[in-house]
Tab-separated table of C-alpha atoms and ligand atoms in Angstrom:
chain	number	residue	atom	x	y	z
A	1	MET	CA	-19.569	28.414	-18.602
A	2	ALA	CA	-16.613	29.495	-16.453
A	3	LEU	CA	-17.404	30.307	-12.822
A	4	TRP	CA	-15.448	33.560	-13.040
A	5	GLY	CA	-16.338	35.287	-16.339
A	6	GLY	CA	-17.488	38.729	-15.068
A	7	ARG	CA	-14.245	40.654	-15.005
A	8	PHE	CA	-12.971	39.170	-18.287
A	9	GLN	CA	-13.534	40.598	-21.732
A	10	GLY	CA	-11.673	38.073	-23.803
A	11	GLY	CA	-12.059	34.289	-23.748
A	12	SER	CA	-9.487	31.676	-22.800
A	13	SER	CA	-7.204	30.325	-25.492
A	14	ASP	CA	-7.436	26.675	-26.428
A	15	MET	CA	-3.965	26.093	-25.117
A	16	PHE	CA	-4.874	27.765	-21.817
A	17	ARG	CA	-7.896	25.492	-21.546
A	18	GLN	CA	-5.671	22.517	-22.107
A	19	VAL	CA	-3.290	23.463	-19.345
A	20	ASN	CA	-5.907	24.780	-16.940
A	21	ASP	CA	-8.924	22.499	-17.214
A	22	SER	CA	-9.032	19.738	-14.652
A	23	LEU	CA	-12.342	18.038	-15.472
A	24	PRO	CA	-10.572	15.248	-17.401
A	25	PHE	CA	-9.152	14.051	-14.086
A	26	ASP	CA	-10.990	15.728	-11.203
A	27	GLN	CA	-14.160	14.023	-12.440
A	28	HIS	CA	-12.959	11.268	-10.079
A	29	LEU	CA	-14.013	13.580	-7.255
A	30	ALA	CA	-17.604	13.818	-8.509
A	31	SER	CA	-19.259	11.892	-5.736
A	32	GLN	CA	-17.251	13.650	-3.007
A	33	ASP	CA	-18.004	17.030	-4.571
A	34	ILE	CA	-21.719	16.361	-4.702
A	35	ARG	CA	-21.875	15.032	-1.141
A	36	GLY	CA	-19.975	18.083	0.069
A	37	SER	CA	-22.443	20.302	-1.799
A	38	ILE	CA	-25.443	18.644	-0.179
A	39	ILE	CA	-24.046	19.408	3.258
A	40	TRP	CA	-23.101	22.935	2.152
A	41	SER	CA	-26.634	23.594	0.910
A	42	ARG	CA	-27.970	22.611	4.327
A	43	ALA	CA	-25.433	24.846	6.048
A	44	ILE	CA	-26.250	27.954	3.981
A	45	ALA	CA	-29.963	27.298	4.321
A	46	LYS	CA	-29.485	27.359	8.095
A	47	ALA	CA	-27.530	30.585	7.693
A	48	GLY	CA	-30.527	32.106	5.912
A	49	VAL	CA	-29.097	32.119	2.372
A	50	LEU	CA	-31.593	29.587	0.993
A	51	THR	CA	-35.229	29.019	1.836
A	52	GLU	CA	-36.203	25.585	3.006
A	53	SER	CA	-37.796	24.837	-0.346
A	54	GLU	CA	-34.761	26.028	-2.296
A	55	GLN	CA	-32.528	23.816	-0.183
A	56	GLN	CA	-34.822	20.836	-0.714
A	57	GLN	CA	-34.809	21.345	-4.473
A	58	LEU	CA	-31.037	21.597	-4.452
A	59	GLU	CA	-30.642	18.520	-2.297
A	60	GLN	CA	-32.981	16.544	-4.525
A	61	ALA	CA	-31.135	17.588	-7.671
A	62	LEU	CA	-27.788	16.844	-6.047
A	63	ASN	CA	-29.005	13.407	-4.987
A	64	GLY	CA	-30.007	12.755	-8.586
A	65	LEU	CA	-26.523	13.725	-9.728
A	66	LEU	CA	-24.976	11.578	-7.007
A	67	ALA	CA	-26.895	8.524	-8.175
A	68	LYS	CA	-25.713	9.184	-11.717
A	69	ALA	CA	-22.120	9.724	-10.551
A	70	GLU	CA	-22.153	6.451	-8.660
A	71	ALA	CA	-23.600	4.624	-11.655
A	72	GLY	CA	-20.899	6.177	-13.889
A	73	GLU	CA	-23.585	7.945	-15.919
A	74	LEU	CA	-22.391	11.565	-15.832
A	75	ASP	CA	-21.374	12.764	-19.280
A	76	PHE	CA	-17.973	14.321	-18.653
A	77	ALA	CA	-16.692	13.716	-22.157
A	78	GLY	CA	-19.487	15.818	-23.653
A	79	SER	CA	-18.930	18.692	-21.195
A	80	ASN	CA	-17.034	21.900	-21.814
A	81	GLU	CA	-16.752	22.774	-18.109
A	82	GLU	CA	-13.448	23.670	-16.529
A	83	ASP	CA	-13.560	21.369	-13.524
A	84	ILE	CA	-15.790	19.106	-11.485
A	85	HIS	CA	-17.049	22.017	-9.391
A	86	SER	CA	-18.291	23.989	-12.385
A	87	PHE	CA	-19.631	20.781	-13.926
A	88	VAL	CA	-21.857	20.135	-10.905
A	89	GLU	CA	-22.945	23.768	-10.658
A	90	ALA	CA	-23.770	23.875	-14.357
A	91	ALA	CA	-25.871	20.710	-14.055
A	92	LEU	CA	-27.772	22.225	-11.127
A	93	THR	CA	-28.316	25.529	-12.888
A	94	GLU	CA	-29.585	23.734	-15.938
A	95	GLN	CA	-32.187	21.979	-13.777
A	96	LEU	CA	-33.009	24.710	-11.260
A	97	GLY	CA	-31.979	28.028	-12.807
A	98	ASP	CA	-31.146	30.696	-10.202
A	99	ILE	CA	-31.404	28.275	-7.289
A	100	GLY	CA	-28.413	26.429	-8.721
A	101	ARG	CA	-26.568	29.729	-8.937
A	102	LYS	CA	-27.044	30.270	-5.190
A	103	LEU	CA	-25.203	27.160	-4.032
A	104	HIS	CA	-21.723	28.656	-4.160
A	105	THR	CA	-22.593	31.432	-1.673
A	106	GLY	CA	-19.883	31.715	0.977
A	107	ARG	CA	-17.847	28.911	-0.515
A	108	SER	CA	-14.735	28.885	-2.685
A	109	ARG	CA	-13.416	26.170	-4.918
A	110	ASN	CA	-10.406	26.299	-2.614
A	111	ASP	CA	-12.170	24.970	0.467
A	112	GLN	CA	-14.370	22.859	-1.763
A	113	VAL	CA	-11.547	20.998	-3.494
A	114	ALA	CA	-9.654	20.554	-0.216
A	115	THR	CA	-12.778	18.977	1.282
A	116	ASP	CA	-13.401	16.783	-1.753
A	117	PHE	CA	-9.841	15.539	-1.735
A	118	ARG	CA	-9.861	14.795	1.992
A	119	LEU	CA	-13.026	12.759	1.531
A	120	TRP	CA	-11.393	10.944	-1.376
A	121	VAL	CA	-8.205	10.218	0.592
A	122	ARG	CA	-10.242	8.930	3.538
A	123	GLU	CA	-12.331	6.609	1.391
A	124	HIS	CA	-9.334	5.261	-0.491
A	125	CYS	CA	-7.356	4.722	2.689
A	126	GLN	CA	-10.179	2.583	3.979
A	127	GLN	CA	-10.378	0.671	0.693
A	128	LEU	CA	-6.642	0.068	0.646
A	129	GLN	CA	-6.638	-1.095	4.242
A	130	GLN	CA	-9.216	-3.639	3.121
A	131	ASP	CA	-7.016	-4.668	0.168
A	132	LEU	CA	-4.059	-5.094	2.496
A	133	ARG	CA	-6.137	-7.269	4.811
A	134	GLN	CA	-7.015	-9.438	1.829
A	135	LEU	CA	-3.350	-9.856	0.909
A	136	LYS	CA	-2.495	-10.617	4.508
A	137	ALA	CA	-5.149	-13.337	4.498
A	138	ALA	CA	-3.743	-14.811	1.254
A	139	LEU	CA	-0.277	-14.993	2.825
A	140	VAL	CA	-1.520	-16.515	6.064
A	141	LYS	CA	-3.489	-19.166	4.173
A	142	SER	CA	-0.500	-19.963	1.982
A	143	ALA	CA	1.596	-20.317	5.149
A	144	GLU	CA	-0.994	-22.703	6.554
A	145	ARG	CA	-1.146	-24.747	3.338
A	146	HIS	CA	2.623	-25.187	3.235
A	147	GLN	CA	3.308	-25.085	6.945
A	148	HIS	CA	5.972	-27.796	6.953
A	149	VAL	CA	8.130	-26.471	4.151
A	150	ILE	CA	11.646	-25.359	5.065
A	151	LEU	CA	13.645	-23.250	2.641
A	152	PRO	CA	16.937	-21.383	2.798
A	153	GLY	CA	16.966	-17.938	4.352
A	154	TYR	CA	19.364	-15.451	2.782
A	155	THR	CA	21.581	-12.551	3.675
A	156	HIS	CA	23.491	-10.864	0.845
A	157	LEU	CA	21.529	-13.310	-1.333
A	158	GLN	CA	23.853	-16.012	0.004
A	159	ARG	CA	22.225	-18.963	1.706
A	160	ALA	CA	22.472	-18.090	5.401
A	161	GLN	CA	20.212	-20.148	7.684
A	162	PRO	CA	17.135	-22.233	6.917
A	163	VAL	CA	13.701	-20.855	7.739
A	164	ARG	CA	10.182	-22.232	7.670
A	165	TYR	CA	8.072	-21.080	4.717
A	166	PRO	CA	5.388	-19.710	7.082
A	167	HIS	CA	8.092	-17.614	8.713
A	168	TRP	CA	8.835	-16.022	5.325
A	169	CYS	CA	5.103	-15.415	4.706
A	170	LEU	CA	4.569	-13.945	8.145
A	171	ALA	CA	7.506	-11.562	7.722
A	172	TYR	CA	5.517	-9.871	4.947
A	173	VAL	CA	2.338	-10.101	7.012
A	174	GLU	CA	4.091	-8.006	9.682
A	175	MET	CA	5.030	-5.407	7.046
A	176	PHE	CA	1.504	-5.249	5.647
A	177	LYS	CA	0.091	-4.957	9.171
A	178	ARG	CA	2.259	-1.880	9.663
A	179	ASP	CA	1.069	-0.514	6.315
A	180	ILE	CA	-2.500	-0.842	7.564
A	181	SER	CA	-1.740	0.838	10.843
A	182	ARG	CA	0.252	3.594	9.131
A	183	MET	CA	-2.891	4.487	7.227
A	184	GLY	CA	-4.833	4.304	10.464
A	185	ASP	CA	-2.570	7.060	11.811
A	186	LEU	CA	-3.136	9.121	8.680
A	187	LEU	CA	-6.885	8.663	8.969
A	188	VAL	CA	-6.858	10.106	12.473
A	189	ARG	CA	-4.645	13.052	11.563
A	190	MET	CA	-6.371	14.040	8.319
A	191	ASN	CA	-9.946	13.809	9.506
A	192	GLN	CA	-10.636	17.531	9.778
A	193	CYS	CA	-12.973	19.441	7.520
A	194	PRO	CA	-11.796	22.446	5.450
A	195	LEU	CA	-15.298	23.483	4.344
A	196	GLY	CA	-16.204	26.941	5.631
A	197	SER	CA	-12.652	28.235	5.173
A	198	GLY	CA	-13.680	30.091	2.032
A	199	ALA	CA	-10.975	31.122	-0.408
A	200	LEU	CA	-8.427	31.588	2.381
A	201	ALA	CA	-9.806	33.767	5.168
A	202	GLY	CA	-13.032	32.116	6.289
A	203	THR	CA	-16.575	33.036	5.323
A	204	VAL	CA	-18.900	35.851	6.328
A	205	TYR	CA	-21.965	33.602	6.527
A	206	ALA	CA	-23.029	32.055	9.820
A	207	ILE	CA	-22.003	28.519	8.961
A	208	ASP	CA	-21.964	25.896	11.688
A	209	ARG	CA	-18.592	24.377	10.868
A	210	GLN	CA	-18.829	21.782	13.644
A	211	GLU	CA	-22.057	20.514	12.154
A	212	ILE	CA	-20.825	20.308	8.547
A	213	ALA	CA	-17.664	18.560	9.697
A	214	GLN	CA	-19.703	16.030	11.573
A	215	GLN	CA	-22.173	15.503	8.728
A	216	LEU	CA	-19.322	14.740	6.357
A	217	GLY	CA	-17.853	12.225	8.810
A	218	PHE	CA	-14.958	14.416	9.993
A	219	ASP	CA	-13.922	14.583	13.626
A	220	SER	CA	-13.743	18.372	13.637
A	221	PRO	CA	-13.311	21.407	11.371
A	222	CYS	CA	-9.787	22.487	10.315
A	223	LEU	CA	-8.722	25.145	12.785
A	224	ASN	CA	-7.052	27.632	10.455
A	225	SER	CA	-8.518	28.702	7.139
A	226	LEU	CA	-5.146	29.460	5.497
A	227	ASP	CA	-3.859	26.027	6.392
A	228	ALA	CA	-7.122	24.328	5.483
A	229	VAL	CA	-7.107	25.470	1.863
A	230	SER	CA	-3.409	25.298	1.190
A	231	ASP	CA	-1.839	22.189	2.657
A	232	ARG	CA	-1.819	18.808	1.005
A	233	ASP	CA	0.180	16.900	3.609
A	234	TYR	CA	-2.592	14.299	3.860
A	235	VAL	CA	-2.067	13.488	0.163
A	236	LEU	CA	1.680	13.290	0.726
A	237	GLU	CA	1.143	10.958	3.652
A	238	LEU	CA	-1.078	8.743	1.548
A	239	LEU	CA	1.602	8.700	-1.155
A	240	PHE	CA	4.200	7.818	1.450
A	241	CYS	CA	1.962	4.982	2.664
A	242	ALA	CA	1.578	3.855	-0.956
A	243	SER	CA	5.312	4.062	-1.588
A	244	THR	CA	6.269	2.170	1.561
A	245	SER	CA	3.721	-0.516	0.919
A	246	MET	CA	4.773	-0.800	-2.744
A	247	MET	CA	8.350	-1.179	-1.519
A	248	HIS	CA	7.201	-4.070	0.685
A	249	LEU	CA	5.280	-5.583	-2.213
A	250	SER	CA	8.272	-5.186	-4.477
A	251	ARG	CA	10.602	-6.959	-2.082
A	252	MET	CA	8.122	-9.793	-1.785
A	253	ALA	CA	7.881	-9.907	-5.582
A	254	GLU	CA	11.658	-9.966	-5.873
A	255	ASP	CA	11.927	-12.869	-3.403
A	256	MET	CA	9.335	-14.813	-5.355
A	257	ILE	CA	10.902	-14.075	-8.736
A	258	PHE	CA	14.084	-15.559	-7.365
A	259	PHE	CA	12.324	-18.526	-5.705
A	260	ASN	CA	10.634	-19.163	-9.055
A	261	SER	CA	13.851	-19.033	-11.071
A	262	GLY	CA	15.284	-22.139	-12.705
A	263	GLU	CA	18.277	-21.775	-10.397
A	264	ALA	CA	16.260	-21.873	-7.167
A	265	GLY	CA	13.212	-23.853	-8.319
A	266	PHE	CA	11.453	-23.510	-4.956
A	267	LEU	CA	8.073	-22.584	-6.304
A	268	ARG	CA	5.886	-22.565	-9.381
A	269	LEU	CA	3.486	-19.777	-10.266
A	270	GLY	CA	0.073	-20.315	-11.794
A	271	ASP	CA	-0.613	-19.881	-15.502
A	272	ASN	CA	-3.060	-17.142	-14.507
A	273	VAL	CA	-0.289	-14.787	-13.374
A	274	THR	CA	2.506	-15.557	-15.820
A	275	SER	CA	3.067	-15.107	-19.526
A	276	GLY	CA	5.025	-16.791	-22.296
A	277	SER	CA	7.625	-15.611	-24.754
A	278	SER	CA	6.802	-14.871	-28.379
A	279	LEU	CA	10.042	-16.548	-29.400
A	280	MET	CA	11.008	-19.130	-26.796
A	281	PRO	CA	8.245	-21.667	-26.416
A	282	GLN	CA	9.525	-23.039	-23.128
A	283	LYS	CA	9.350	-19.728	-21.247
A	284	LYS	CA	6.942	-18.946	-18.425
A	285	ASN	CA	7.731	-15.500	-17.109
A	286	PRO	CA	6.744	-14.032	-13.723
A	287	ASP	CA	5.295	-10.869	-15.306
A	288	ALA	CA	2.830	-10.057	-12.541
A	289	LEU	CA	5.637	-9.991	-9.997
A	290	GLU	CA	7.911	-8.011	-12.291
A	291	LEU	CA	5.178	-5.452	-12.826
A	292	ILE	CA	4.650	-5.081	-9.090
A	293	ARG	CA	8.371	-4.356	-8.842
A	294	GLY	CA	8.288	-2.096	-11.891
A	295	LYS	CA	5.297	-0.011	-10.847
A	296	CYS	CA	7.167	1.204	-7.776
A	297	GLY	CA	8.850	3.751	-10.044
A	298	ARG	CA	5.703	5.683	-10.834
A	299	VAL	CA	4.308	5.440	-7.296
A	300	PHE	CA	7.522	6.747	-5.713
A	301	GLY	CA	7.578	9.355	-8.499
A	302	SER	CA	4.146	10.655	-7.470
A	303	LEU	CA	5.341	11.194	-3.919
A	304	GLN	CA	8.462	12.960	-5.110
A	305	GLY	CA	6.493	14.987	-7.664
A	306	LEU	CA	4.009	16.344	-5.149
A	307	LEU	CA	6.711	17.167	-2.604
A	308	VAL	CA	8.477	19.247	-5.242
A	309	THR	CA	5.227	20.890	-6.350
A	310	MET	CA	4.416	21.967	-2.803
A	311	LYS	CA	7.802	23.040	-1.541
A	312	GLY	CA	7.967	26.627	-2.770
A	313	LEU	CA	4.327	27.651	-2.578
A	314	PRO	CA	3.440	30.770	-0.637
A	315	LEU	CA	0.262	30.663	1.448
A	316	ALA	CA	-2.493	30.154	0.607
A	317	TYR	CA	-3.949	28.474	-2.517
A	318	ASN	CA	-1.947	28.444	-5.768
A	319	LYS	CA	-2.978	26.754	-8.992
A	320	ASP	CA	0.176	24.619	-8.820
A	321	MET	CA	-1.822	22.583	-6.331
A	322	GLN	CA	-4.123	21.306	-9.032
A	323	GLU	CA	-1.157	19.057	-9.851
A	324	ASP	CA	-1.833	17.152	-6.619
A	325	LYS	CA	-4.426	14.897	-8.194
A	326	GLU	CA	-3.274	12.898	-11.196
A	327	GLY	CA	-0.238	11.427	-9.450
A	328	ALA	CA	-2.275	10.516	-6.384
A	329	PHE	CA	-5.099	8.953	-8.433
A	330	ASP	CA	-2.595	6.939	-10.431
A	331	ALA	CA	-0.508	5.862	-7.423
A	332	VAL	CA	-3.540	4.704	-5.478
A	333	ASN	CA	-4.953	2.876	-8.470
A	334	GLN	CA	-1.642	1.122	-9.183
A	335	TRP	CA	-1.210	0.217	-5.535
A	336	HIS	CA	-4.705	-1.286	-5.458
A	337	ILE	CA	-4.030	-3.269	-8.637
A	338	CYS	CA	-0.716	-4.535	-7.268
A	339	LEU	CA	-2.291	-5.649	-4.000
A	340	MET	CA	-4.999	-7.534	-5.850
A	341	ILE	CA	-2.641	-9.251	-8.277
A	342	ALA	CA	-0.312	-10.121	-5.385
A	343	CYS	CA	-3.239	-12.006	-3.800
A	344	GLU	CA	-3.712	-13.978	-7.012
A	345	VAL	CA	-0.008	-14.740	-7.238
A	346	ILE	CA	0.164	-15.968	-3.639
A	347	ASP	CA	-2.923	-18.130	-4.134
A	348	SER	CA	-1.353	-19.679	-7.217
A	349	VAL	CA	1.962	-20.641	-5.612
A	350	GLU	CA	2.904	-24.298	-5.515
A	351	LEU	CA	5.981	-25.125	-3.495
A	352	ASN	CA	8.502	-27.817	-4.323
A	353	SER	CA	9.209	-28.819	-0.737
A	354	ASP	CA	11.963	-31.331	-1.639
A	355	ARG	CA	13.827	-28.756	-3.668
A	356	CYS	CA	13.432	-26.197	-0.856
A	357	ALA	CA	14.764	-28.619	1.767
A	358	GLN	CA	17.623	-29.717	-0.452
A	359	ALA	CA	18.672	-26.106	-1.045
A	360	ALA	CA	18.340	-25.393	2.669
A	361	ARG	CA	20.728	-28.277	3.384
A	362	GLU	CA	23.215	-27.092	0.789
A	363	GLY	CA	25.370	-24.013	1.211
A	364	TYR	CA	26.616	-24.866	4.706
A	365	ALA	CA	23.581	-23.358	6.355
A	366	ASN	CA	24.406	-25.477	9.419
A	367	ALA	CA	27.831	-23.914	10.002
A	368	THR	CA	26.412	-21.670	12.750
A	369	GLU	CA	25.009	-24.787	14.401
A	370	LEU	CA	28.438	-26.378	14.480
A	371	ALA	CA	29.818	-23.242	16.124
A	372	ASP	CA	26.970	-23.247	18.684
A	373	TYR	CA	27.604	-26.951	19.306
A	374	LEU	CA	31.208	-26.099	20.202
A	375	VAL	CA	30.003	-23.220	22.400
A	376	GLY	CA	27.979	-25.874	24.229
A	377	LYS	CA	31.246	-27.698	24.862
A	378	GLY	CA	32.790	-24.611	26.468
A	379	VAL	CA	34.560	-23.097	23.441
A	380	PRO	CA	34.303	-19.270	23.251
A	381	PHE	CA	32.047	-18.286	20.327
A	382	ARG	CA	34.772	-16.436	18.418
A	383	THR	CA	37.022	-19.549	18.506
A	384	ALA	CA	34.077	-21.805	17.671
A	385	HIS	CA	33.246	-19.570	14.678
A	386	ASP	CA	36.802	-19.953	13.457
A	387	ILE	CA	36.799	-23.765	13.842
A	388	SER	CA	33.478	-24.066	12.078
A	389	GLY	CA	34.841	-21.928	9.216
A	390	GLN	CA	37.795	-24.309	8.895
A	391	VAL	CA	35.449	-27.302	8.799
A	392	VAL	CA	33.474	-25.584	6.003
A	393	LEU	CA	36.700	-25.052	4.091
A	394	ALA	CA	37.628	-28.742	4.484
A	395	ALA	CA	34.147	-29.819	3.382
A	396	LEU	CA	34.328	-27.494	0.363
A	397	ALA	CA	37.659	-29.049	-0.603
A	398	GLN	CA	36.057	-32.505	-0.569
A	399	GLY	CA	32.905	-31.299	-2.306
A	400	LYS	CA	30.795	-32.444	0.644
A	401	ALA	CA	28.298	-31.033	3.117
A	402	ILE	CA	29.492	-30.645	6.728
A	403	GLU	CA	27.401	-33.597	7.895
A	404	GLU	CA	28.941	-35.770	5.164
A	405	LEU	CA	32.435	-35.346	6.629
A	406	SER	CA	33.758	-38.188	8.732
A	407	LEU	CA	34.168	-37.632	12.449
A	408	GLU	CA	37.911	-37.971	12.009
A	409	ASP	CA	37.964	-35.184	9.442
A	410	MET	CA	36.003	-32.929	11.742
A	411	GLN	CA	38.127	-33.749	14.756
A	412	LYS	CA	41.179	-32.459	12.877
A	413	HIS	CA	39.749	-29.025	13.666
A	414	SER	CA	38.572	-29.681	17.212
A	415	ALA	CA	38.917	-32.726	19.413
A	416	LEU	CA	35.724	-31.648	21.169
A	417	ILE	CA	33.609	-32.697	18.193
A	418	GLY	CA	31.941	-36.047	18.895
A	419	GLU	CA	29.348	-38.384	17.311
A	420	ASP	CA	26.622	-36.270	18.903
A	421	VAL	CA	27.379	-33.538	16.353
A	422	TYR	CA	25.483	-35.304	13.545
A	423	PRO	CA	21.904	-34.853	14.832
A	424	VAL	CA	22.742	-31.204	15.548
A	425	LEU	CA	23.572	-30.691	11.905
A	426	GLN	CA	20.181	-31.956	10.654
A	427	LEU	CA	17.871	-29.443	8.966
A	428	GLU	CA	14.826	-29.746	11.262
A	429	TYR	CA	17.028	-29.634	14.321
A	430	LEU	CA	18.688	-26.418	13.388
A	431	VAL	CA	15.440	-24.760	12.425
A	432	ASP	CA	13.592	-25.843	15.535
A	433	LYS	CA	16.393	-24.852	17.856
A	434	ARG	CA	15.447	-21.250	17.109
A	435	ASN	CA	12.529	-21.626	19.434
A	436	ILE	CA	12.628	-18.082	20.631
A	437	LEU	CA	9.845	-15.537	20.277
A	438	GLY	CA	10.044	-14.184	16.733
A	439	GLY	CA	12.350	-16.995	15.593
A	440	THR	CA	11.832	-19.643	12.935
A	441	GLY	CA	11.466	-22.612	15.307
A	442	LYS	CA	8.318	-24.719	15.161
A	443	ASP	CA	6.706	-23.328	18.325
A	444	PRO	CA	7.022	-19.599	17.646
A	445	VAL	CA	6.113	-20.012	13.975
A	446	PHE	CA	3.033	-22.094	14.635
A	447	MET	CA	2.028	-19.775	17.447
A	448	ALA	CA	2.341	-16.782	15.095
A	449	LEU	CA	0.407	-18.635	12.409
A	450	LYS	CA	-2.381	-19.386	14.867
A	451	ARG	CA	-2.472	-15.743	15.951
A	452	GLU	CA	-2.693	-14.470	12.370
A	453	LEU	CA	-5.325	-17.051	11.430
A	454	ALA	CA	-7.417	-15.831	14.347
A	455	ALA	CA	-6.828	-12.216	13.266
A	456	ILE	CA	-8.042	-12.831	9.730
A	457	ALA	CA	-11.062	-14.772	10.987
A	458	ASP	CA	-11.861	-11.733	13.162
A	459	GLU	CA	-11.422	-9.326	10.270
A	460	GLN	CA	-13.654	-11.382	8.000
A	461	CYS	CA	-16.616	-11.415	10.372
B	501	LIG	N1	-9.227	22.664	-9.953
B	501	LIG	C1	-8.697	23.363	-8.834
B	501	LIG	C2	-7.721	22.474	-8.060
B	501	LIG	O1	-7.793	21.327	-8.199
B	501	LIG	C3	-9.792	23.767	-7.925
B	501	LIG	C4	-9.512	24.983	-7.139
B	501	LIG	C5	-9.518	26.173	-8.018
B	501	LIG	N2	-9.312	27.372	-7.277
B	501	LIG	C6	-8.983	28.531	-7.858
B	501	LIG	N3	-8.792	29.528	-7.068
B	501	LIG	N4	-8.814	28.638	-9.144
B	501	LIG	O2	-6.874	22.936	-7.350
């Protein structure tokens, strides 16, 4: 039965029910709704609305519902209720009669749903931080397994300078660390409790808002009832966190799709995360990675959708805001799935270290080294850059790498080039010369790897 039937004479149309009912999706807030109701029943009992025995009966019934919700045993499909709030109230009334009908005293679905959703956002933030830590660990372990592999680094998708494979892995680790901390910021900012704000103006009952906030794990109550029931910036922030992190995941996926291509051939993906073609028997496609990239569309769309929904709403609650949920549920679910499959992909990676090194040697990735070598001999960098470019041109004309040119050929461009240039042009040399903090040299990379290994060991205990 609707929670608001009294002033209506006619019933809702079927089409209205279809557009208005939210139980098909807000059932995902069942456990938060019930937990909020337990705390609310205690608060109104303290305010003298319920006797001790009534409160105990309510709490017991609510605990029973909570157990069922957590076991996935609530029968939403068989219910004709409008939303999760009326579903819970109807279940209580069925068990307890009038006592169930007392629970909503002093409360509105507006402060109730805002509280439920904040609890949901908080719990999912914590879950997703955990997922991100798991992915971080997968990357760090992959870096450790393949610590000696060197592959080309790119700018403009042109081979630029070689980098160590762990350096590539740890670049994404840095991004995922920021994703975790971004949610940490959100968790601090959002952790205020709307309950007690009523429909929009507060409640007449003597509710201890500090106490209910604390019992629901919030740092404090929301300070303004209009704001408490009508803003959804915490959902937007979560969707921004999801979008940014999906963007990071998608870039990682894109790198790996390319590394896995026949043209690059740097890595192979496991059978567990790839699929074949119905026509071409030889194909092994990086579907998991493509889907990570592809799912960004709907996650970014949820952020955009909610921003547009919210932008023109007058204070305080408007039913438009019911549209805050499906996009957020979907985005968070897709993000979780992508993080988990990314872990499996990373675990499955096998690197072809010879192919990586060969590609890193090709493409004149050591041209900067030649310029720096000349700088070492007193040539201004701009001139050295020019000479090195000419040497590349000469090498290209002969179809050779720079280090395959004879000394004579190189000296045509600068008499300062001597025999000692050859070791400088070697792959390991040019990688390890970048021995600066944050660079791809052996020392900083292995130091970073050690630091991240220690961090994941800490997180796991
Ligand atoms: N299902 C509603 C929502 O998600 C709950 C709040 C309903 N409030 C109201 N005044 N009709 O937004």
